[in-house]
Short mmCIF file of C-alpha atoms in Angstrom, two decimals:
data_model
loop_
_atom_site.label_atom_id
_atom_site.label_comp_id
_atom_site.label_asym_id
_atom_site.label_seq_id
_atom_site.Cartn_x
_atom_site.Cartn_y
_atom_site.Cartn_z
CA THR Z 249 68.06 -15.59 46.39
CA SER Z 250 67.28 -12.39 44.98
CA SER Z 251 69.38 -10.14 42.26
CA VAL Z 252 69.48 -6.61 43.22
CA THR Z 253 70.59 -3.75 40.83
CA ILE Z 254 71.99 -0.62 42.22
CA ASN Z 255 72.01 2.11 39.34
CA PRO Z 256 74.67 4.56 39.86
CA THR Z 257 73.23 8.70 40.44
CA PRO Z 258 73.88 10.46 36.97
CA GLY Z 259 76.55 13.31 37.10
CA VAL Z 260 75.81 16.77 37.06
CA PRO Z 261 75.43 18.23 33.42
CA ALA Z 262 77.23 21.02 32.18
CA THR Z 263 75.07 23.94 31.49
CA SER Z 264 75.30 26.97 29.07
CA SER Z 265 73.08 29.87 27.66
CA ASN Z 266 73.56 32.54 25.16
CA SER Z 267 72.91 34.97 27.94
CA PRO Z 268 72.89 37.90 28.12
CA VAL Z 269 70.26 38.54 25.59
CA CYS Z 270 67.85 41.63 24.83
CA ALA Z 271 64.21 41.44 25.32
CA GLY Z 272 62.62 40.30 22.52
CA ASP Z 273 65.42 38.00 21.14
CA ASN Z 274 65.77 34.16 21.64
CA LEU Z 275 67.25 32.43 24.99
CA SER Z 276 68.86 29.07 24.40
CA LEU Z 277 69.80 27.00 27.13
CA ALA Z 278 71.86 23.73 26.69
CA ALA Z 279 72.99 20.91 28.76
CA SER Z 280 75.89 18.54 28.15
CA THR Z 281 74.78 15.29 26.76
CA MET Z 282 74.76 12.29 29.02
CA SER Z 283 74.17 8.85 27.32
CA GLY Z 284 70.64 7.58 27.81
CA ALA Z 285 69.33 10.80 30.02
CA THR Z 286 66.21 12.61 29.78
CA TYR Z 287 66.33 16.14 31.17
CA SER Z 288 64.16 18.45 32.90
CA TRP Z 289 64.41 22.08 33.23
CA THR Z 290 63.08 24.84 35.76
CA GLY Z 291 63.48 28.28 35.67
CA PRO Z 292 61.86 32.02 36.29
CA ASN Z 293 58.32 32.87 35.53
CA GLY Z 294 57.23 29.22 35.80
CA PHE Z 295 59.31 28.20 32.81
CA THR Z 296 59.94 24.15 32.51
CA SER Z 297 60.90 22.10 29.63
CA SER Z 298 61.99 18.40 29.07
CA SER Z 299 64.30 19.28 25.91
CA GLN Z 300 67.96 18.85 26.55
CA ASN Z 301 68.64 22.32 24.73
CA PRO Z 302 65.25 24.26 24.95
CA THR Z 303 64.74 27.85 23.64
CA ILE Z 304 62.43 30.67 24.96
CA ALA Z 305 61.52 32.57 21.79
CA SER Z 306 61.15 36.32 22.52
CA VAL Z 307 61.84 36.43 26.01
CA ASN Z 308 61.35 39.35 28.33
CA THR Z 309 62.78 40.73 31.12
CA SER Z 310 61.06 38.60 33.48
CA GLY Z 311 62.95 35.72 32.14
CA ASN Z 312 66.27 37.09 34.29
CA GLY Z 313 67.40 34.42 36.75
CA THR Z 314 68.70 30.97 37.45
CA TYR Z 315 67.82 28.24 35.58
CA SER Z 316 68.40 24.51 36.60
CA VAL Z 317 68.57 21.33 34.75
CA THR Z 318 68.54 17.63 36.16
CA ALA Z 319 69.44 14.63 34.29
CA THR Z 320 67.58 11.23 34.78
CA ILE Z 321 69.02 7.85 33.62
CA ASP Z 322 67.42 4.43 34.60
CA GLY Z 323 65.01 6.24 37.09
CA CYS Z 324 68.11 7.69 38.95
CA THR Z 325 67.96 11.56 38.97
CA GLY Z 326 71.37 13.57 39.45
CA THR Z 327 71.94 16.79 41.27
CA ALA Z 328 70.80 19.90 39.48
CA ALA Z 329 73.00 22.19 37.41
CA ALA Z 330 72.30 25.82 37.11
CA THR Z 331 73.05 28.60 34.86
CA LEU Z 332 72.50 32.10 35.60
CA VAL Z 333 70.56 34.43 32.62
CA VAL Z 334 70.31 37.88 32.32
CA VAL Z 335 67.59 39.33 29.81
CA ASN Z 336 68.41 43.31 29.20
CA PRO Z 337 65.89 45.69 28.45
CA ILE Z 338 65.40 47.42 25.24
CA PRO Z 339 66.36 51.13 25.61
CA ALA Z 340 63.34 53.62 24.88
CA ALA Z 341 63.40 55.46 21.65
CA PRO Z 342 65.56 58.64 22.12
CA VAL Z 343 63.42 62.08 21.42
CA ALA Z 344 65.41 63.46 18.37
CA ALA Z 345 65.12 67.19 17.61
CA SER Z 346 67.13 69.85 15.62
CA ASN Z 347 67.53 73.58 15.10
CA SER Z 348 65.75 73.28 11.34
CA PRO Z 349 64.69 74.91 9.47
CA VAL Z 350 68.36 76.42 8.54
CA CYS Z 351 69.70 78.31 5.83
CA SER Z 352 72.48 76.82 3.37
CA GLY Z 353 75.92 77.59 4.98
CA GLN Z 354 74.56 77.59 8.57
CA THR Z 355 75.22 74.75 11.08
CA LEU Z 356 72.61 72.06 11.69
CA SER Z 357 72.82 70.78 15.30
CA LEU Z 358 71.11 67.60 16.09
CA THR Z 359 69.99 66.42 19.32
CA ALA Z 360 68.90 63.30 21.03
CA SER Z 361 67.49 62.98 24.65
CA THR Z 362 69.63 61.63 27.21
CA VAL Z 363 69.16 57.53 27.58
CA SER Z 364 71.63 56.66 30.74
CA GLY Z 365 74.59 54.69 29.90
CA ALA Z 366 73.66 54.52 26.25
CA THR Z 367 75.70 54.96 23.11
CA TYR Z 368 74.00 56.42 20.10
CA SER Z 369 74.00 56.12 16.16
CA TRP Z 370 72.48 58.90 13.87
CA THR Z 371 71.76 58.36 10.21
CA GLY Z 372 70.56 60.62 7.67
CA PRO Z 373 70.46 62.29 3.95
CA ASN Z 374 73.53 62.37 1.89
CA GLY Z 375 74.99 59.42 4.02
CA PHE Z 376 75.35 60.98 6.99
CA SER Z 377 76.42 58.84 10.03
CA SER Z 378 77.63 59.93 13.59
CA ALA Z 379 78.12 58.03 16.80
CA VAL Z 380 77.78 61.44 18.93
CA GLN Z 381 74.62 62.12 20.94
CA ASN Z 382 74.31 65.50 19.88
CA PRO Z 383 76.15 65.94 16.48
CA VAL Z 384 76.47 69.07 14.32
CA ILE Z 385 77.02 69.36 10.47
CA ALA Z 386 78.93 72.79 9.56
CA ASN Z 387 78.14 74.80 6.42
CA VAL Z 388 75.27 72.59 5.47
CA SER Z 389 73.71 72.39 2.17
CA THR Z 390 70.13 71.85 0.88
CA ILE Z 391 71.01 68.08 0.18
CA ALA Z 392 71.25 67.69 3.99
CA SER Z 393 67.02 68.01 3.83
CA GLY Z 394 65.19 65.18 4.97
CA THR Z 395 64.71 62.65 8.06
CA TYR Z 396 67.53 61.80 10.56
CA SER Z 397 67.38 58.52 12.91
CA VAL Z 398 68.89 57.95 16.01
CA THR Z 399 68.94 54.79 17.99
CA ALA Z 400 70.17 54.26 21.66
CA THR Z 401 72.08 51.19 22.55
CA GLU Z 402 72.54 50.11 26.34
CA ASN Z 403 74.13 46.77 27.57
CA GLY Z 404 74.31 45.34 23.74
CA CYS Z 405 70.73 45.81 23.34
CA THR Z 406 69.30 48.58 20.40
CA GLY Z 407 65.95 50.39 20.72
CA VAL Z 408 63.51 51.64 18.29
CA ALA Z 409 64.84 54.99 16.39
CA GLY Z 410 63.72 58.37 16.83
CA THR Z 411 63.17 60.68 13.93
CA THR Z 412 63.35 64.21 13.51
CA LEU Z 413 62.61 65.97 9.77
CA VAL Z 414 65.06 68.80 8.88
CA LEU Z 415 64.73 71.42 6.17
CA VAL Z 416 67.61 73.44 4.88
CA ASN Z 417 66.69 76.19 2.80
CA SER Z 418 68.81 77.70 -0.07
CA LEU Z 419 70.18 81.44 0.27
CA PRO Z 420 68.14 83.83 -2.00
CA ALA Z 421 70.40 85.15 -5.16
CA ALA Z 422 71.67 88.53 -4.22
CA PRO Z 423 69.48 91.56 -5.86
CA VAL Z 424 70.04 93.68 -8.67
CA ALA Z 425 70.45 96.94 -7.41
CA ALA Z 426 69.88 100.09 -9.48
CA SER Z 427 69.48 103.75 -8.56
CA ASN Z 428 68.68 107.17 -10.67
CA SER Z 429 71.79 108.48 -9.40
CA PRO Z 430 73.29 111.02 -10.03
CA VAL Z 431 70.74 113.50 -8.76
CA CYS Z 432 70.84 117.05 -7.59
CA SER Z 433 70.48 118.18 -3.87
CA GLY Z 434 66.83 118.53 -2.82
CA GLN Z 435 65.69 116.12 -5.47
CA ILE Z 436 64.22 112.48 -4.93
CA LEU Z 437 66.55 109.46 -4.69
CA SER Z 438 65.15 106.55 -6.21
CA LEU Z 439 66.65 103.00 -5.14
CA THR Z 440 65.28 99.78 -7.13
CA ALA Z 441 65.90 96.08 -6.52
CA ASN Z 442 64.77 93.40 -8.74
CA THR Z 443 61.99 91.07 -7.67
CA VAL Z 444 62.98 87.91 -5.80
CA SER Z 445 59.43 86.02 -5.24
CA GLY Z 446 58.53 85.86 -1.70
CA ALA Z 447 61.16 87.87 -0.36
CA THR Z 448 61.24 90.83 1.86
CA TYR Z 449 64.31 93.25 1.45
CA SER Z 450 66.56 95.35 3.66
CA TRP Z 451 68.36 98.38 2.51
CA ILE Z 452 71.38 100.38 4.31
CA GLY Z 453 73.04 103.21 3.40
CA PRO Z 454 75.01 106.71 4.14
CA ASN Z 455 73.61 109.02 7.11
CA GLY Z 456 71.85 106.17 8.81
CA PHE Z 457 69.70 105.19 6.16
CA SER Z 458 67.61 101.94 6.45
CA TYR Z 459 64.64 100.73 4.75
CA ALA Z 460 62.60 97.42 4.67
CA THR Z 461 60.64 98.34 1.12
CA GLN Z 462 62.00 96.76 -2.38
CA ASN Z 463 62.30 100.03 -4.10
CA PRO Z 464 62.92 102.97 -1.42
CA THR Z 465 63.04 106.94 -2.10
CA ILE Z 466 64.38 109.25 -0.25
CA SER Z 467 62.77 112.84 -0.78
CA SER Z 468 64.77 115.97 -0.76
CA ILE Z 469 68.28 114.15 -0.30
CA THR Z 470 71.05 116.11 0.62
CA THR Z 471 74.75 115.69 -0.40
CA THR Z 472 75.20 113.94 3.04
CA GLY Z 473 73.24 110.99 1.00
CA ASN Z 474 76.53 110.33 -1.15
CA GLY Z 475 77.80 107.05 -1.00
CA THR Z 476 77.28 103.43 -0.98
CA TYR Z 477 73.74 101.74 -0.56
CA SER Z 478 73.45 97.99 -0.11
CA VAL Z 479 70.14 95.81 -0.36
CA THR Z 480 69.59 91.99 0.80
CA ALA Z 481 66.72 89.82 0.35
CA THR Z 482 65.36 87.70 2.93
CA GLU Z 483 63.28 84.36 1.89
CA ASN Z 484 62.38 81.77 4.36
CA GLY Z 485 64.27 83.01 7.12
CA CYS Z 486 67.63 83.05 4.66
CA THR Z 487 69.25 86.07 3.88
CA SER Z 488 71.14 86.66 0.46
CA PRO Z 489 74.34 88.32 0.00
CA ALA Z 490 74.46 92.07 0.01
CA THR Z 491 74.51 94.04 -3.43
CA ALA Z 492 75.88 97.38 -3.12
CA ILE Z 493 75.43 100.46 -5.50
CA SER Z 494 77.38 103.83 -5.44
CA VAL Z 495 75.20 107.04 -5.57
CA ALA Z 496 76.15 110.74 -6.34
CA ILE Z 497 74.26 113.38 -4.89
CA ASN Z 498 75.39 116.84 -6.80
CA GLN Z 499 75.23 120.10 -5.06
#
């Protein structure tokens, strides 16, 4: 006589994973517990493992595909179970830009290059945040100066931030204007503005008068020079409020 043992074929293990994952994340594979079983995993990119629940650290997109596992009990190997894994790529860093430098009170426009299918997240000085690809900040102030960062997120994967440096210049103070008015027709009218360090000046007045000097003069002025003269100071591309003075030219 001979005693014969015929072992049953193990069942198919239930499989799962934490897919989809992003490139650089850890991929976790899992097989259901079967008493007394050993496991054998195979998958893309030459992957093999004898762990029940293996992990692939810092998986890349070549890890996309089907992973299979078999259970072996008492020398008998069951049918393989499979799970499909998706490893999404990390979006490229958007190219960030702006219309900086701008002046206090103007509109700051931020832009990010288009990443197909992506959503965006901006952060910046003074608690700024926005989910718009190209946000704008109206009536910006000097506290908005600094570095703005933007990330693109696609299929749940967030890329490296793109950055842009923004400069918001303050407006110069309105110049203090004066003249030697009143003067007589035929005399010299002298206009003066106080010094604003680094500024350029712009004067306008009656009879089409305009001048880009801090302290202009008008020789042999006539009565058509009567009226209001205004001056502004411009520094770092930002122009101050105008200061106006009234001039009298007597006949």
